[in-house]
Coordinates of C-alpha atoms and ligand atoms in Angstrom, one line a residue:
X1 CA 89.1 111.2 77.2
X2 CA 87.7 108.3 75.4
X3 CA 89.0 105.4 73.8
X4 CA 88.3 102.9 70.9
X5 CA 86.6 100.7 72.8
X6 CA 84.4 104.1 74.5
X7 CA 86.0 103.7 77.9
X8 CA 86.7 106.6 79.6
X9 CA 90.6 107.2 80.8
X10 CA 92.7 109.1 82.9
X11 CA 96.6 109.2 82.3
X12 CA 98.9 108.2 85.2
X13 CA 100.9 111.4 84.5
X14 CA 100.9 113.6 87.6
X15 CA 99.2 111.1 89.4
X16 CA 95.9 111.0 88.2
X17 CA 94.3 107.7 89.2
X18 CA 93.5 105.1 86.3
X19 CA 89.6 104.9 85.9
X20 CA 87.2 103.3 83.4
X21 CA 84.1 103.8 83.2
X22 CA 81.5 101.9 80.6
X23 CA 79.8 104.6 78.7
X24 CA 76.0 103.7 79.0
X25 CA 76.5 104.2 82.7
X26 CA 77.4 107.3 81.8
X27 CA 75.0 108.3 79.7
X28 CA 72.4 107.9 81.5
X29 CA 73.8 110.2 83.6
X30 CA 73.4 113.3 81.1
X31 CA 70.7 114.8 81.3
X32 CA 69.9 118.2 78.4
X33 CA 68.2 120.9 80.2
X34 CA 66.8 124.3 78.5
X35 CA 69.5 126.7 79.4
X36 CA 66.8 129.6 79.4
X37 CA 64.1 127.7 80.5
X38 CA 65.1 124.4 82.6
X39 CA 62.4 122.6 82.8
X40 CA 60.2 121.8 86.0
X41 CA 60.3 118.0 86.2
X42 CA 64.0 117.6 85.2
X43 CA 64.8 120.5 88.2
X44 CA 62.6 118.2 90.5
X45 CA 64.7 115.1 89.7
X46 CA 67.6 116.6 90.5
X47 CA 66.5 118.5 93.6
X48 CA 65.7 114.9 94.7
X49 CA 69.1 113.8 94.2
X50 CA 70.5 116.6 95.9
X51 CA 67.8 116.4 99.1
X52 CA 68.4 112.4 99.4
X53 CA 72.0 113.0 99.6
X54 CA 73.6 112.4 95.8
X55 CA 75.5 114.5 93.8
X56 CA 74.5 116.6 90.8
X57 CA 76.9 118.2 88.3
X58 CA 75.3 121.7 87.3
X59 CA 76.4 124.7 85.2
X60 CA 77.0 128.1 85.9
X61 CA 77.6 131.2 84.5
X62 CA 81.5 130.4 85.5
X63 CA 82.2 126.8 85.4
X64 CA 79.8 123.6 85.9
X65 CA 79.9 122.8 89.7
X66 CA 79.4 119.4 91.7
X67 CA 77.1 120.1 93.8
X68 CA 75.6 118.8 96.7
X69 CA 73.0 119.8 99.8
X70 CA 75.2 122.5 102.0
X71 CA 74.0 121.4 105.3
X72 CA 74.2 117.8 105.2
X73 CA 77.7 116.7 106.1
X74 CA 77.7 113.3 104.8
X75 CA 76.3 114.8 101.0
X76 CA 79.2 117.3 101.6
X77 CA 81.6 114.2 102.4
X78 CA 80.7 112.7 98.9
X79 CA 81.9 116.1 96.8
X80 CA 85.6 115.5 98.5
X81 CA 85.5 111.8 97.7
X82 CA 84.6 112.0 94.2
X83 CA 86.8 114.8 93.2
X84 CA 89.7 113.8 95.5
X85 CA 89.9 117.2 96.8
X86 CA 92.3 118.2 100.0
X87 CA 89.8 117.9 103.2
X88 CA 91.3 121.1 104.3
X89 CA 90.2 123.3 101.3
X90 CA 86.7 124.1 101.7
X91 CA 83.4 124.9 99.7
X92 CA 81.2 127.5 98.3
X93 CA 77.8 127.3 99.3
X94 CA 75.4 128.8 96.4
X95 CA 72.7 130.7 97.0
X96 CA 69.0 131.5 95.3
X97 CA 69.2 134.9 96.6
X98 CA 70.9 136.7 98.9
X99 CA 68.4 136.1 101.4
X100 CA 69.8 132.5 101.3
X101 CA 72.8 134.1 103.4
X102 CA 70.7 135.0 106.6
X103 CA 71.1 132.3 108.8
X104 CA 74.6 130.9 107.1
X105 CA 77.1 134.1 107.6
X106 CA 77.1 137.3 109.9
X107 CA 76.1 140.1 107.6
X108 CA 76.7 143.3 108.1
X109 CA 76.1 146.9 105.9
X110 CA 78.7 146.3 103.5
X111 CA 78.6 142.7 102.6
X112 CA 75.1 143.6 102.0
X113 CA 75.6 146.2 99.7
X114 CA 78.0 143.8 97.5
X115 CA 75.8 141.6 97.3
X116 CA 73.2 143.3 96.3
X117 CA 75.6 145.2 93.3
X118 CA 77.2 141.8 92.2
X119 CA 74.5 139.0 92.4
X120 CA 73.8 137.1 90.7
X121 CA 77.3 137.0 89.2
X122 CA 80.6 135.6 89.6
X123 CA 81.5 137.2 93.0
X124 CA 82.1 134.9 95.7
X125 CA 82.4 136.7 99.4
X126 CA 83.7 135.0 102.6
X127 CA 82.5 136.4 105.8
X128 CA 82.0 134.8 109.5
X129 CA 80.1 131.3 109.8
X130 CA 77.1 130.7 112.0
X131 CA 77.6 127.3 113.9
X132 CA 74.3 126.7 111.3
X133 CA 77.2 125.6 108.3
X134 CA 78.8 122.0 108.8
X135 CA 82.6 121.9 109.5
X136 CA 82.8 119.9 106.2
X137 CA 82.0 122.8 104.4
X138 CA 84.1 125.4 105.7
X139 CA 87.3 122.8 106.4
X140 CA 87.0 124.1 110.2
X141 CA 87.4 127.4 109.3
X142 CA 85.6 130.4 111.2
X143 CA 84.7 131.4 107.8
X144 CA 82.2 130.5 104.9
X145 CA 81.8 131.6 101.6
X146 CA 79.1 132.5 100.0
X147 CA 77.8 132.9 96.0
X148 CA 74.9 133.6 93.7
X149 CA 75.3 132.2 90.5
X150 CA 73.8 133.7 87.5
X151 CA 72.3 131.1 86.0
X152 CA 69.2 130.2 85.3
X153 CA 69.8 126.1 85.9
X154 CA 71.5 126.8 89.1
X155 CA 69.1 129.2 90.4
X156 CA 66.3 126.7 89.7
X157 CA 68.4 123.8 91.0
X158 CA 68.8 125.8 94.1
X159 CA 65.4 126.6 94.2
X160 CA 64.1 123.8 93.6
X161 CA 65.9 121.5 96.1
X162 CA 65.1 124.3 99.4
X163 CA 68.6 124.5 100.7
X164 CA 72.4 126.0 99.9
X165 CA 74.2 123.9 97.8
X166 CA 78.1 123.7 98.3
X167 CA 79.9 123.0 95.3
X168 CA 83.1 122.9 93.9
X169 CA 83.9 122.5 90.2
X170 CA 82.9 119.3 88.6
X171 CA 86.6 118.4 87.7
X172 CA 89.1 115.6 89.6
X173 CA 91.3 118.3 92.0
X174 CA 93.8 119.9 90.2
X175 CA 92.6 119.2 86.8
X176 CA 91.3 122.2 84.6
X177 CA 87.6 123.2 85.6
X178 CA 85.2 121.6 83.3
X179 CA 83.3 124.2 80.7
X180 CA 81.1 121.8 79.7
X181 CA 79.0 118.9 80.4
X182 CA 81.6 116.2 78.8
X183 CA 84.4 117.5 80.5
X184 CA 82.6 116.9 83.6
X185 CA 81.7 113.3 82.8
X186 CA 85.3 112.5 81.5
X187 CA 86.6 113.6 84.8
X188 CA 83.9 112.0 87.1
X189 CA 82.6 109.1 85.7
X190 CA 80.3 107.5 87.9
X191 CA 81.2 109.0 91.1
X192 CA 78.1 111.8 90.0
X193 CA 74.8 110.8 90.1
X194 CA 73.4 113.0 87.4
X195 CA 74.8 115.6 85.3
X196 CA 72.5 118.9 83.8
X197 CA 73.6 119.5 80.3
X198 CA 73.1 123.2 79.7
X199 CA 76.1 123.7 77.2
X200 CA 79.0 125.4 77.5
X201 CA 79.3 127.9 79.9
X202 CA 79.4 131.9 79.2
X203 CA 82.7 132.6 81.8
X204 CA 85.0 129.8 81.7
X205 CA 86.8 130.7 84.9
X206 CA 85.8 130.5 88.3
X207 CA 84.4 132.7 90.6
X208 CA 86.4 136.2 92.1
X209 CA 87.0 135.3 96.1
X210 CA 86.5 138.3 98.4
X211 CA 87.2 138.0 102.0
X212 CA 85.1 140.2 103.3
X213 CA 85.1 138.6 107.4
X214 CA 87.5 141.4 108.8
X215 CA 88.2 144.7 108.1
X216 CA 89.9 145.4 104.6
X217 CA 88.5 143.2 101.9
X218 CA 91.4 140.7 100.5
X219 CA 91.4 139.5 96.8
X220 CA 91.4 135.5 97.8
X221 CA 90.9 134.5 94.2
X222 CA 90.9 137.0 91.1
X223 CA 88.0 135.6 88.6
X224 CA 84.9 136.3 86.8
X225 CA 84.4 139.8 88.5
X226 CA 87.2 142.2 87.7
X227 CA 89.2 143.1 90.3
X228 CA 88.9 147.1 88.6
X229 CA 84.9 147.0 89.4
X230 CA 85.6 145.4 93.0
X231 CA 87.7 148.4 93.6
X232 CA 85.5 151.1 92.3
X233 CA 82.5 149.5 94.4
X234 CA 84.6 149.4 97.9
X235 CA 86.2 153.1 97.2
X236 CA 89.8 151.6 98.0
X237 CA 92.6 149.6 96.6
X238 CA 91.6 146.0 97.3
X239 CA 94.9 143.9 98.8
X240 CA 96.1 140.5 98.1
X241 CA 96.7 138.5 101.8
X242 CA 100.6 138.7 101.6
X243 CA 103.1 137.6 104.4
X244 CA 101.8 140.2 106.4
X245 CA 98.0 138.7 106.6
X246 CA 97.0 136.5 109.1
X247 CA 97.4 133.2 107.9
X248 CA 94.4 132.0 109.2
X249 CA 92.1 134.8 106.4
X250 CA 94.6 133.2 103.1
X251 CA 92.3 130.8 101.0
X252 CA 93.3 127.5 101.7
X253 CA 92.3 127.0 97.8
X254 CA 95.2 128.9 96.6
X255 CA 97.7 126.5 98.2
X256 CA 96.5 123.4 95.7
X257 CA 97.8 122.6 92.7
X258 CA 95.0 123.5 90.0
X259 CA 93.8 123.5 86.2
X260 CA 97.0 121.1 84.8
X261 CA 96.0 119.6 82.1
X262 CA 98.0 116.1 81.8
X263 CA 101.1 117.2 79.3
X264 CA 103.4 120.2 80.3
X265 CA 102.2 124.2 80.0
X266 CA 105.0 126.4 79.3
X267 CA 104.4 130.2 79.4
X268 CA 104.5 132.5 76.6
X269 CA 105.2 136.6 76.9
X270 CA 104.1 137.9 73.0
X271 CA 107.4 140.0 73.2
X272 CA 109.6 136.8 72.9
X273 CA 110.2 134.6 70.2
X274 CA 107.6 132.0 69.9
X275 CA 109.0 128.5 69.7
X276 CA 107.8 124.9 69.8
X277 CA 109.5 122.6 71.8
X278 CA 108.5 119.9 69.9
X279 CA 107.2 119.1 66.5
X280 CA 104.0 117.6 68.6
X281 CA 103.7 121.3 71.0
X282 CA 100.4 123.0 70.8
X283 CA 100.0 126.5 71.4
X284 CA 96.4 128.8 73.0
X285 CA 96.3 132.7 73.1
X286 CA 95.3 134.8 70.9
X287 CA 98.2 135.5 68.6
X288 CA 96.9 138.3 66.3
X289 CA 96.8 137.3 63.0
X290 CA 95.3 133.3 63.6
X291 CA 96.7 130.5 62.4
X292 CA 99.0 127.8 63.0
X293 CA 102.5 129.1 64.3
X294 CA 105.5 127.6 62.4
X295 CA 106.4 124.5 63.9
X296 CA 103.1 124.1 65.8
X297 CA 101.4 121.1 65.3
X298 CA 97.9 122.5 66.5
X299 CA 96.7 126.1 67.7
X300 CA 93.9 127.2 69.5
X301 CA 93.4 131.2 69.4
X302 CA 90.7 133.5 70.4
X303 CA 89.9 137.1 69.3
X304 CA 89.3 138.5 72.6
X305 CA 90.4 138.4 76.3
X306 CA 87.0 137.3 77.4
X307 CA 86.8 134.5 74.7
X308 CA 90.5 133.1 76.1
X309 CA 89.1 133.1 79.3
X310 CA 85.9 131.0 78.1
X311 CA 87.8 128.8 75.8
X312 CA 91.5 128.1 78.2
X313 CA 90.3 125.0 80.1
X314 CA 88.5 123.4 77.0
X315 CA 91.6 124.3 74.9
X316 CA 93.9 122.7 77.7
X317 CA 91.6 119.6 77.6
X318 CA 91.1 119.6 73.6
X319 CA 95.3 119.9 73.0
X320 CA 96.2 117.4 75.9
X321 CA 94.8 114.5 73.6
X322 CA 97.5 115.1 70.8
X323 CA 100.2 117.4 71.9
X324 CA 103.3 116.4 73.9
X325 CA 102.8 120.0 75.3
X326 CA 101.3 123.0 75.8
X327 CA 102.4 127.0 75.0
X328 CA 99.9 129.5 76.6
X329 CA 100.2 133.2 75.7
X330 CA 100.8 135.5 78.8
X331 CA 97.6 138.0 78.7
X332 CA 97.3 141.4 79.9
X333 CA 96.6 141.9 83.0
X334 CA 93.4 143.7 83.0
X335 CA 90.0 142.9 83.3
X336 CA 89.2 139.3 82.7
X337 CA 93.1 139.1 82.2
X338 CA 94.3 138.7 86.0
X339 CA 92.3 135.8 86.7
X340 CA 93.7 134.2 83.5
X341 CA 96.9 135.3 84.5
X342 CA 96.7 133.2 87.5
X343 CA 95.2 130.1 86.1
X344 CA 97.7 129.5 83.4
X345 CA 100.2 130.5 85.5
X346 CA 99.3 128.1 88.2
X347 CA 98.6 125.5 85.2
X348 CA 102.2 126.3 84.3
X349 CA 103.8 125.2 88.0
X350 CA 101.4 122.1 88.6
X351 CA 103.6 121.6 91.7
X352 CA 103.3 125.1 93.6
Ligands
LIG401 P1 86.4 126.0 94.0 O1 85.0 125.8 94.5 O2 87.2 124.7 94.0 O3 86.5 126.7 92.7 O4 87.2 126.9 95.0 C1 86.6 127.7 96.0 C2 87.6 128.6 96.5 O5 87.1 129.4 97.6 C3 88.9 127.9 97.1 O6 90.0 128.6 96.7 C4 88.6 127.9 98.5 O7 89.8 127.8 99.3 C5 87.9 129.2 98.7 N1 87.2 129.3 100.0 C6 86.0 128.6 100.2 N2 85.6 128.8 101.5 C7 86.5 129.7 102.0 C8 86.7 130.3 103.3 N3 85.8 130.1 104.3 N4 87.7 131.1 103.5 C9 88.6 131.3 102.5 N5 88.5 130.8 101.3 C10 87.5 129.9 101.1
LIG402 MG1 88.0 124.1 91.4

């Protein structure tokens, strides 16, 4: 959020620190890249960045990451500092290809196969760490995960700077995943050194987590990849790690609180009567028909499941300047629909 004066501000609420940030600094920061065609010597800036060390903010086909070189532990360091993130919740690293995993992970036939069937795409898959992958990364975990985006700034990015790069999404932990190049530089400031502009991003929610390091495959995270295609691909009924699983295979991700957006998110099922709570409440969903709802001071609605899922986190962001609160429609659970199911909800209960 910006002020008058072109600061950038965090509230207080839920105990976001207080940060300001001149602008210009910022600026200089953002850099426009070709989304189709990214080109060559803006990639080599930023694979310099990332081989010296720094931090580059990137998009993907999901969210835009912070990324930073995989295997060097201090880099790594940085991307928990500047987004205050838990130390024990650990990080994606992104491949170019999935070549990139040889060396990283112990492959075998069927983490293969998925690989080759869902990458590049939003299809994250966690299987056994060589010693190769710093601690940092996988939070001391026997485990590491593993993604290929599909995009063509991140593929370059990755490319272009010769190594895995582990990143996180390019928002302050626990806030909603930035969709955008300003979100990211509202919520980091000056802790990134450079951020690719690409535009908004096609997905808007993360990733789908597989764990795929024993012998069923657990749902760790539902996201971009349904959970319906996952299923048809494995030949079996994919389970979520209940009380039953061995604590040590649950995503350590899943215990954080994620995606609040500063002012309150209250729940709405479309079978109930839809009510503000206040004459400042905002409300996102996709209420057939459009419109402002009575007694709504602002809506943001979208015509399809997917388009929900692209616009939630910069509808969050967008209504937390002016609302006092924020009612999100309930989705079905389907498709694209389970993984918004779980943001909102999970947006909804800031503190679980
Ligand atoms: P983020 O990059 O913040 O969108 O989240 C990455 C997600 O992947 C988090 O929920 C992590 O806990 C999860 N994750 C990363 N590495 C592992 C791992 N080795 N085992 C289980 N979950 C992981
Ligand atoms: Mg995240």
């Amino acid at each position: 959020m910006q002020n008058a004066r072109g600061l950038v501000w965090y509230s207080e609420r839920r105990s976001l620190k207080t940060k300001v940030t001149p602008v210009d600094r910022v600026d200089r920061k953002l850099t426009k890249v070709d989304r189709r065609r990214p080109d060559r010597d803006t990639m080599e800036k930023a694979a310099s960045i990332i081989k010296e060390g720094g931090l580059v903010a990137f998009p993907t086909e999901t969210v835009y990451g912070l990324g930073a070189d995989g295997m060097n532990p201090a880099a790594v360091g940085k991307i928990f500092a500047a987004k205050g993130r838990p130390s024990d919740n650990p990080l994606i690293l992104h491949l170019s290809s999935p070549d990139g995993a040889l060396g990283l992970a112990r492959l075998d036939g069927r983490a293969l196969a998925a690989m080759r069937a869902f990458w590049p795409g939003p299809l994250t898959i966690v299987l056994p760490a060589l010693s190769s992958v710093p601690r940092e990364v996988t939070a001391g975990l026997s485990t590491v995960a593993l993604r290929m985006p599909d995009h063509p700034v991140a593929l370059a990015l990755i490319e272009a700077s010769g190594c895995p790069i582990a990143a996180p999404s390019a928002n302050r932990s626990g806030r909603p995943s930035p969709t955008d190049a300003q979100a990211v530089v509202s919520d980091l400031g000056d802790a990134v050194d450079l951020v690719l502009d690409a535009g908004a991003v096609d997905i808007g929610l993360e990733s789908t987590v597989i764990d795929a390091s024993g012998e069923d495959v657990l749902l760790l995270r539902p996201g971009g990849t349904p959970l319906e295609a996952l299923e048809e691909f494995f030949g079996a009924p994919i389970k979520t790690p209940g009380s039953g699983a061995p604590e040590a295979r649950r995503s350590p991700g899943t215990r954080h609180r994620h995606y609040a957006p500063i002012v309150p998110v209250r729940i709405w099922t479309p079978c109930d009567a839809l009510i503000a709570a206040t004459d400042k409440s905002g409300f996102v969903g996709r209420l057939r028909g459009g419109g402002v709802p009575p007694g709504f001071a602002r809506a943001i609605c979208f015509d399809s499941a997917e388009s929900y899922a692209s616009g939630l986190f910069a509808a969050f962001r967008a209504l937390e300047r002016d609302c006092s609160e924020i009612v999100a429609e309930w989705p079905e659970a389907d498709g694209v629909g389970l993984a918004l199911r779980d943001r909102i909800r999970r947006a909804a209960s800031p503190d679980a």
